[in-house]
Amino acid sequence: MNSILGGIGSMNEASVVHGLLEDIQKESKKHGVSRISRIHLRMGSHCSMVPEELASAFKNASEGTMAEGAELNIGVIAPRARCDSCDIEFDVDMIKATVFTCPQCGGKAGKLVSGKELEIALVRGKMPPRS
């Protein structure tokens, strides 16, 4: 669907979940969905969120909404960097290194391209019966 946050920083899980739910419900209503049954999020392994806390916050925040009882799946995305010299992307180990060396040319990576994001990947819902 779309990227909500590209590195969450100091926001806590509850406020992030409220924002996600608002966006998901708004978009679902546009498509005539009456009940949300499943949500898939993609979360970078170095996002400042904790998956278990995010799931707990979702359960609490979704009570009384069209997403109450929805299955929440959180897929973890490994960090990747892009080389400034040869423009390839490659996996990085952010625990072992703060500077990333390109495996192809030996150049230094210019920027991290994944690993800190939180994205809505998929929302499934139920449409009301047609009369």
Coordinates of N, CA, C and O in Angstrom, one line a residue:
M1 N 0.8 -1.2 0.0 CA 0.0 0.0 0.0 C 0.9 1.2 0.0 O 1.2 1.8 -1.0
N2 N 1.3 1.7 1.2 CA 2.1 2.9 1.2 C 3.1 2.9 2.4 O 2.9 2.2 3.3
S3 N 4.0 3.8 2.3 CA 5.0 3.9 3.4 C 4.5 4.9 4.4 O 4.2 6.0 4.0
I4 N 4.4 4.6 5.6 CA 3.9 5.5 6.6 C 5.1 6.3 7.2 O 5.0 7.4 7.4
L5 N 6.1 5.5 7.6 CA 7.2 6.2 8.3 C 8.5 5.6 7.7 O 8.6 4.5 7.5
G6 N 9.5 6.5 7.6 CA 10.8 6.0 7.1 C 11.8 6.1 8.2 O 12.8 6.8 8.0
G7 N 11.6 5.6 9.3 CA 12.5 5.7 10.5 C 11.7 6.5 11.5 O 11.4 7.6 11.4
I8 N 11.2 5.8 12.5 CA 10.2 6.3 13.4 C 10.7 7.3 14.4 O 10.0 8.1 14.9
G9 N 11.9 7.1 14.8 CA 12.5 8.1 15.8 C 11.9 7.9 17.2 O 11.8 6.8 17.7
S10 N 11.4 9.0 17.8 CA 10.9 8.9 19.2 C 9.4 8.6 19.3 O 8.9 8.6 20.4
M11 N 8.7 8.4 18.2 CA 7.3 8.2 18.4 C 7.1 6.8 19.1 O 7.8 5.9 18.8
N12 N 6.0 6.7 19.9 CA 5.8 5.5 20.6 C 4.8 4.6 19.7 O 4.2 5.1 18.8
E13 N 4.8 3.3 20.1 CA 3.9 2.4 19.4 C 2.5 2.8 19.3 O 1.8 2.7 18.3
A14 N 1.9 3.3 20.4 CA 0.5 3.6 20.5 C 0.2 4.7 19.5 O -0.8 4.6 18.7
S15 N 1.0 5.8 19.4 CA 0.7 6.9 18.5 C 0.9 6.4 17.1 O 0.1 6.9 16.2
V16 N 1.9 5.6 16.8 CA 2.1 5.1 15.5 C 0.9 4.3 15.0 O 0.4 4.4 13.9
V17 N 0.4 3.4 15.9 CA -0.7 2.5 15.6 C -2.0 3.3 15.3 O -2.7 3.0 14.4
H18 N -2.2 4.4 16.1 CA -3.4 5.2 15.8 C -3.3 5.8 14.4 O -4.3 5.9 13.7
G19 N -2.1 6.3 14.1 CA -1.9 6.9 12.7 C -2.2 5.8 11.6 O -2.8 6.1 10.6
L20 N -1.6 4.6 11.8 CA -1.8 3.6 10.9 C -3.3 3.2 10.7 O -3.8 3.1 9.6
L21 N -4.0 3.1 11.9 CA -5.4 2.7 11.8 C -6.2 3.8 11.1 O -7.1 3.4 10.4
E22 N -5.9 5.0 11.4 CA -6.6 6.1 10.7 C -6.5 6.0 9.2 O -7.5 6.0 8.4
D23 N -5.3 5.8 8.7 CA -5.0 5.7 7.3 C -5.6 4.5 6.7 O -6.2 4.5 5.6
I24 N -5.5 3.3 7.4 CA -6.1 2.1 6.9 C -7.6 2.2 6.8 O -8.2 1.8 5.8
Q25 N -8.3 2.7 7.8 CA -9.7 2.8 7.8 C -10.2 3.8 6.8 O -11.2 3.5 6.0
K26 N -9.5 4.9 6.6 CA -9.9 5.9 5.6 C -9.8 5.3 4.2 O -10.8 5.4 3.4
E27 N -8.7 4.6 3.9 CA -8.6 4.0 2.6 C -9.5 2.8 2.4 O -10.1 2.7 1.3
S28 N -9.8 2.0 3.4 CA -10.7 0.9 3.3 C -12.1 1.4 3.0 O -12.8 0.8 2.2
K29 N -12.5 2.5 3.7 CA -13.9 3.0 3.5 C -14.0 3.5 2.1 O -15.1 3.4 1.5
K30 N -13.0 4.1 1.5 CA -13.0 4.5 0.1 C -13.4 3.4 -0.9 O -13.9 3.6 -1.9
H31 N -12.9 2.2 -0.5 CA -13.1 1.0 -1.4 C -14.4 0.2 -0.9 O -14.5 -0.9 -1.4
G32 N -15.2 0.7 -0.1 CA -16.4 0.0 0.3 C -16.2 -1.1 1.3 O -17.1 -1.9 1.5
V33 N -15.1 -1.2 2.0 CA -14.8 -2.2 3.0 C -15.6 -1.9 4.2 O -15.5 -0.8 4.7
S34 N -16.3 -2.9 4.8 CA -17.0 -2.7 6.0 C -16.3 -3.2 7.2 O -16.5 -2.8 8.4
R35 N -15.4 -4.2 7.0 CA -14.7 -4.8 8.1 C -13.3 -5.2 7.7 O -13.2 -5.8 6.6
I36 N -12.3 -4.9 8.4 CA -10.9 -5.2 8.1 C -10.6 -6.6 8.8 O -10.8 -6.7 10.0
S37 N -10.1 -7.5 8.0 CA -9.9 -8.8 8.6 C -8.4 -9.1 8.7 O -8.0 -9.9 9.6
R38 N -7.5 -8.5 7.9 CA -6.1 -8.8 8.0 C -5.3 -7.6 7.6 O -5.6 -6.9 6.6
I39 N -4.2 -7.4 8.3 CA -3.3 -6.3 7.9 C -1.9 -6.8 8.0 O -1.5 -7.5 8.9
H40 N -1.1 -6.6 6.9 CA 0.3 -7.0 6.8 C 1.1 -5.7 6.8 O 0.9 -4.8 6.0
L41 N 2.0 -5.6 7.8 CA 3.0 -4.5 7.8 C 4.4 -5.0 7.5 O 4.7 -6.2 7.8
R42 N 5.2 -4.2 6.9 CA 6.6 -4.5 6.7 C 7.4 -3.5 7.5 O 7.2 -2.3 7.5
M43 N 8.2 -4.1 8.4 CA 9.0 -3.3 9.3 C 10.4 -3.6 9.2 O 10.8 -4.8 9.3
G44 N 11.2 -2.6 9.1 CA 12.7 -2.7 9.1 C 13.2 -3.3 10.4 O 12.7 -3.0 11.4
S45 N 14.2 -4.2 10.3 CA 14.8 -4.8 11.5 C 15.4 -3.8 12.4 O 15.6 -4.1 13.6
H46 N 15.7 -2.6 11.9 CA 16.3 -1.5 12.8 C 15.3 -0.3 12.9 O 15.8 0.8 13.3
C47 N 14.1 -0.6 12.7 CA 13.0 0.4 13.0 C 13.0 0.5 14.6 O 13.3 -0.4 15.3
S48 N 12.6 1.7 15.1 CA 12.7 1.8 16.5 C 11.5 1.2 17.2 O 11.4 1.3 18.4
M49 N 10.7 0.5 16.5 CA 9.5 -0.2 17.1 C 9.9 -1.6 17.5 O 10.8 -2.2 16.9
V50 N 9.2 -2.1 18.5 CA 9.3 -3.6 18.9 C 8.0 -4.3 18.4 O 6.9 -3.9 18.7
P51 N 8.2 -5.3 17.5 CA 7.0 -5.9 16.9 C 5.9 -6.4 18.0 O 4.8 -6.1 17.7
E52 N 6.4 -6.9 19.1 CA 5.4 -7.4 20.1 C 4.6 -6.2 20.7 O 3.4 -6.3 20.9
E53 N 5.3 -5.1 20.9 CA 4.7 -3.9 21.5 C 3.7 -3.3 20.4 O 2.7 -2.8 20.8
L54 N 4.2 -3.3 19.2 CA 3.3 -2.8 18.1 C 2.0 -3.6 18.0 O 0.9 -3.1 17.9
A55 N 2.1 -4.9 18.1 CA 1.0 -5.8 18.0 C 0.1 -5.6 19.2 O -1.2 -5.5 19.0
S56 N 0.6 -5.4 20.4 CA -0.2 -5.1 21.6 C -0.9 -3.8 21.4 O -2.1 -3.7 21.8
A57 N -0.2 -2.8 21.0 CA -0.8 -1.5 20.8 C -1.9 -1.5 19.7 O -3.0 -0.9 19.9
F58 N -1.7 -2.3 18.7 CA -2.7 -2.5 17.7 C -4.0 -3.1 18.2 O -5.1 -2.7 18.0
K59 N -3.8 -4.2 19.0 CA -5.0 -4.8 19.6 C -5.8 -3.8 20.5 O -7.0 -3.8 20.4
N60 N -5.1 -3.0 21.3 CA -5.8 -2.1 22.1 C -6.5 -1.0 21.3 O -7.6 -0.6 21.5
A61 N -5.7 -0.4 20.3 CA -6.2 0.7 19.5 C -7.3 0.3 18.6 O -8.2 1.1 18.2
S62 N -7.4 -0.9 18.1 CA -8.4 -1.4 17.2 C -9.7 -1.7 17.8 O -10.7 -1.8 17.1
E63 N -9.8 -1.8 19.1 CA -11.1 -2.1 19.8 C -12.1 -1.0 19.4 O -11.8 0.2 19.5
G64 N -13.3 -1.5 19.0 CA -14.3 -0.6 18.6 C -14.2 0.0 17.2 O -15.0 0.9 16.8
T65 N -13.2 -0.4 16.5 CA -13.0 0.1 15.1 C -13.4 -1.0 14.1 O -13.6 -2.2 14.5
M66 N -13.4 -0.7 12.8 CA -13.6 -1.7 11.8 C -12.5 -2.7 11.7 O -12.6 -3.7 11.0
A67 N -11.4 -2.5 12.4 CA -10.3 -3.4 12.4 C -10.2 -4.3 13.6 O -9.3 -5.0 13.8
E68 N -11.2 -4.1 14.5 CA -11.2 -4.9 15.7 C -11.2 -6.4 15.4 O -11.9 -6.9 14.5
G69 N -10.3 -7.2 16.0 CA -10.1 -8.6 15.8 C -9.4 -8.9 14.5 O -9.2 -10.1 14.2
A70 N -8.9 -8.0 13.8 CA -8.1 -8.2 12.5 C -6.8 -8.9 12.9 O -6.2 -8.6 13.9
E71 N -6.4 -9.8 12.0 CA -5.1 -10.5 12.1 C -4.0 -9.5 11.7 O -4.2 -8.8 10.6
L72 N -3.0 -9.3 12.5 CA -1.9 -8.4 12.2 C -0.7 -9.2 12.0 O -0.3 -10.0 12.9
N73 N -0.1 -9.1 10.8 CA 1.2 -9.8 10.5 C 2.2 -8.7 10.3 O 2.0 -7.7 9.6
I74 N 3.4 -9.0 10.9 CA 4.5 -8.0 10.7 C 5.7 -8.8 10.1 O 6.2 -9.7 10.7
G75 N 6.0 -8.4 8.9 CA 7.2 -9.0 8.2 C 8.4 -8.1 8.5 O 8.3 -6.8 8.4
V76 N 9.5 -8.7 8.8 CA 10.7 -7.9 9.1 C 11.6 -7.8 7.9 O 11.8 -8.8 7.2
I77 N 12.1 -6.6 7.6 CA 12.9 -6.3 6.4 C 14.3 -6.1 6.9 O 14.6 -5.3 7.8
A78 N 15.3 -6.9 6.2 CA 16.7 -6.7 6.6 C 17.2 -5.4 6.0 O 16.8 -4.9 5.0
P79 N 18.2 -4.8 6.7 CA 18.8 -3.6 6.2 C 19.6 -3.8 5.0 O 20.3 -4.8 4.8
R80 N 19.5 -2.8 4.0 CA 20.2 -2.8 2.8 C 20.8 -1.4 2.6 O 20.1 -0.4 2.9
A81 N 21.9 -1.3 1.9 CA 22.5 -0.1 1.5 C 22.7 0.0 0.0 O 22.7 -1.0 -0.6
R82 N 23.0 1.2 -0.5 CA 23.2 1.4 -1.9 C 24.6 2.0 -2.0 O 24.9 3.0 -1.4
C83 N 25.4 1.5 -2.9 CA 26.8 2.0 -3.2 C 26.7 3.3 -4.0 O 26.0 3.3 -5.0
D84 N 27.4 4.3 -3.6 CA 27.5 5.6 -4.3 C 28.2 5.4 -5.6 O 27.9 6.1 -6.6
S85 N 29.2 4.5 -5.7 CA 30.0 4.3 -6.9 C 29.3 3.5 -8.0 O 29.2 3.9 -9.1
C86 N 28.9 2.3 -7.7 CA 28.4 1.4 -8.7 C 26.8 1.2 -8.6 O 26.3 0.5 -9.4
D87 N 26.2 1.8 -7.7 CA 24.7 1.9 -7.6 C 24.1 0.6 -7.3 O 22.9 0.4 -7.6
I88 N 24.8 -0.4 -6.8 CA 24.1 -1.7 -6.4 C 23.6 -1.6 -5.0 O 24.1 -0.9 -4.2
E89 N 22.6 -2.4 -4.7 CA 22.1 -2.5 -3.3 C 22.7 -3.8 -2.8 O 22.8 -4.8 -3.5
F90 N 23.0 -3.8 -1.4 CA 23.5 -5.0 -0.8 C 23.1 -5.1 0.7 O 22.8 -4.0 1.3
D91 N 23.0 -6.3 1.2 CA 22.7 -6.5 2.6 C 23.8 -5.9 3.5 O 25.0 -6.0 3.1
V92 N 23.4 -5.4 4.6 CA 24.4 -4.9 5.6 C 24.1 -5.4 7.0 O 23.0 -5.8 7.3
D93 N 25.1 -5.4 7.8 CA 25.0 -5.8 9.2 C 25.2 -4.6 10.0 O 26.4 -4.2 10.2
M94 N 24.1 -4.0 10.5 CA 24.2 -2.7 11.2 C 24.8 -2.9 12.6 O 25.1 -1.9 13.2
I95 N 24.9 -4.1 13.1 CA 25.4 -4.3 14.4 C 26.9 -4.4 14.3 O 27.6 -3.8 15.2
K96 N 27.5 -5.0 13.3 CA 28.9 -5.1 13.2 C 29.6 -3.9 12.5 O 30.8 -3.7 12.7
A97 N 28.9 -3.1 11.8 CA 29.5 -2.0 11.0 C 28.7 -0.7 11.0 O 27.4 -0.8 11.0
T98 N 29.3 0.4 11.1 CA 28.6 1.7 10.9 C 28.9 2.3 9.5 O 28.2 3.1 9.1
V99 N 29.9 1.8 8.9 CA 30.3 2.2 7.5 C 30.2 0.9 6.7 O 30.7 -0.2 7.1
F100 N 29.5 1.0 5.6 CA 29.2 -0.2 4.8 C 30.1 -0.2 3.5 O 30.0 0.7 2.7
T101 N 30.8 -1.3 3.3 CA 31.6 -1.4 2.1 C 30.9 -2.3 1.0 O 30.4 -3.4 1.3
C102 N 30.9 -1.8 -0.2 CA 30.3 -2.4 -1.3 C 31.0 -3.7 -1.6 O 32.2 -3.7 -1.8
P103 N 30.3 -4.8 -1.7 CA 30.9 -6.1 -2.0 C 31.4 -6.2 -3.5 O 32.2 -7.1 -3.8
Q104 N 30.9 -5.3 -4.3 CA 31.2 -5.4 -5.8 C 32.5 -4.5 -6.1 O 33.4 -5.0 -6.7
C105 N 32.5 -3.3 -5.6 CA 33.6 -2.4 -6.0 C 34.5 -1.9 -4.8 O 35.5 -1.3 -5.0
G106 N 34.0 -2.2 -3.6 CA 34.8 -1.8 -2.4 C 34.5 -0.4 -2.0 O 35.1 0.1 -1.0
G107 N 33.6 0.3 -2.7 CA 33.3 1.6 -2.3 C 32.4 1.7 -1.0 O 31.9 0.7 -0.6
K108 N 32.3 2.9 -0.5 CA 31.5 3.0 0.7 C 30.0 3.3 0.3 O 29.8 4.1 -0.6
A109 N 29.1 2.7 1.0 CA 27.7 2.9 0.8 C 27.3 4.3 1.1 O 27.7 4.9 2.1
G110 N 26.5 4.9 0.2 CA 26.1 6.3 0.4 C 24.9 6.4 1.4 O 24.9 7.3 2.2
K111 N 24.0 5.5 1.3 CA 22.9 5.6 2.2 C 22.2 4.2 2.4 O 22.3 3.3 1.6
L112 N 21.6 4.1 3.5 CA 20.7 3.0 3.9 C 19.4 3.1 3.1 O 18.8 4.2 3.1
V113 N 19.0 2.1 2.4 CA 17.8 2.1 1.6 C 16.7 1.3 2.2 O 15.5 1.5 1.8
S114 N 17.0 0.5 3.1 CA 15.9 -0.2 3.9 C 16.4 -0.7 5.2 O 17.6 -0.8 5.4
G115 N 15.5 -1.0 6.1 CA 15.9 -1.5 7.4 C 15.3 -0.7 8.6 O 15.3 -1.1 9.7
K116 N 14.8 0.5 8.3 CA 14.2 1.4 9.3 C 12.8 1.8 9.1 O 12.2 2.5 9.8
E117 N 12.2 1.2 8.0 CA 10.8 1.7 7.6 C 9.7 0.9 8.3 O 10.0 -0.1 8.9
L118 N 8.5 1.5 8.2 CA 7.3 0.8 8.7 C 6.3 1.1 7.6 O 6.0 2.3 7.3
E119 N 5.8 0.1 6.9 CA 4.9 0.2 5.7 C 3.7 -0.7 5.9 O 3.8 -1.8 6.4
I120 N 2.6 -0.2 5.3 CA 1.4 -1.0 5.2 C 1.6 -1.7 3.9 O 1.7 -1.1 2.8
A121 N 1.7 -3.0 4.0 CA 1.9 -3.8 2.7 C 0.6 -4.3 2.2 O 0.5 -4.4 0.9
L122 N -0.4 -4.7 3.0 CA -1.6 -5.3 2.5 C -2.7 -5.1 3.6 O -2.4 -5.3 4.8
V123 N -3.9 -4.9 3.1 CA -5.0 -4.8 4.0 C -6.1 -5.7 3.3 O -6.4 -5.5 2.1
R124 N -6.7 -6.6 4.1 CA -7.8 -7.4 3.5 C -9.0 -7.0 4.4 O -9.0 -6.9 5.6
G125 N -10.1 -7.0 3.7 CA -11.4 -6.7 4.4 C -12.6 -7.3 3.8 O -12.5 -8.0 2.8
K126 N -13.7 -7.1 4.4 CA -15.0 -7.7 3.9 C -15.9 -6.6 3.4 O -16.0 -5.5 4.1
M127 N -16.5 -6.8 2.3 CA -17.4 -5.9 1.7 C -18.8 -6.2 2.3 O -19.1 -7.4 2.5
P128 N -19.7 -5.2 2.4 CA -21.0 -5.5 2.9 C -21.8 -6.3 1.7 O -21.4 -6.1 0.6
P129 N -22.7 -7.2 2.1 CA -23.4 -7.9 1.1 C -24.2 -7.0 0.2 O -24.7 -5.9 0.6
R130 N -24.3 -7.3 -1.1 CA -25.0 -6.5 -2.0 C -26.5 -6.8 -2.0 O -26.9 -8.0 -1.9
S131 N -27.3 -5.8 -2.0 CA -28.8 -6.0 -1.9 C -29.3 -6.2 -3.3 O -29.0 -5.7 -4.3

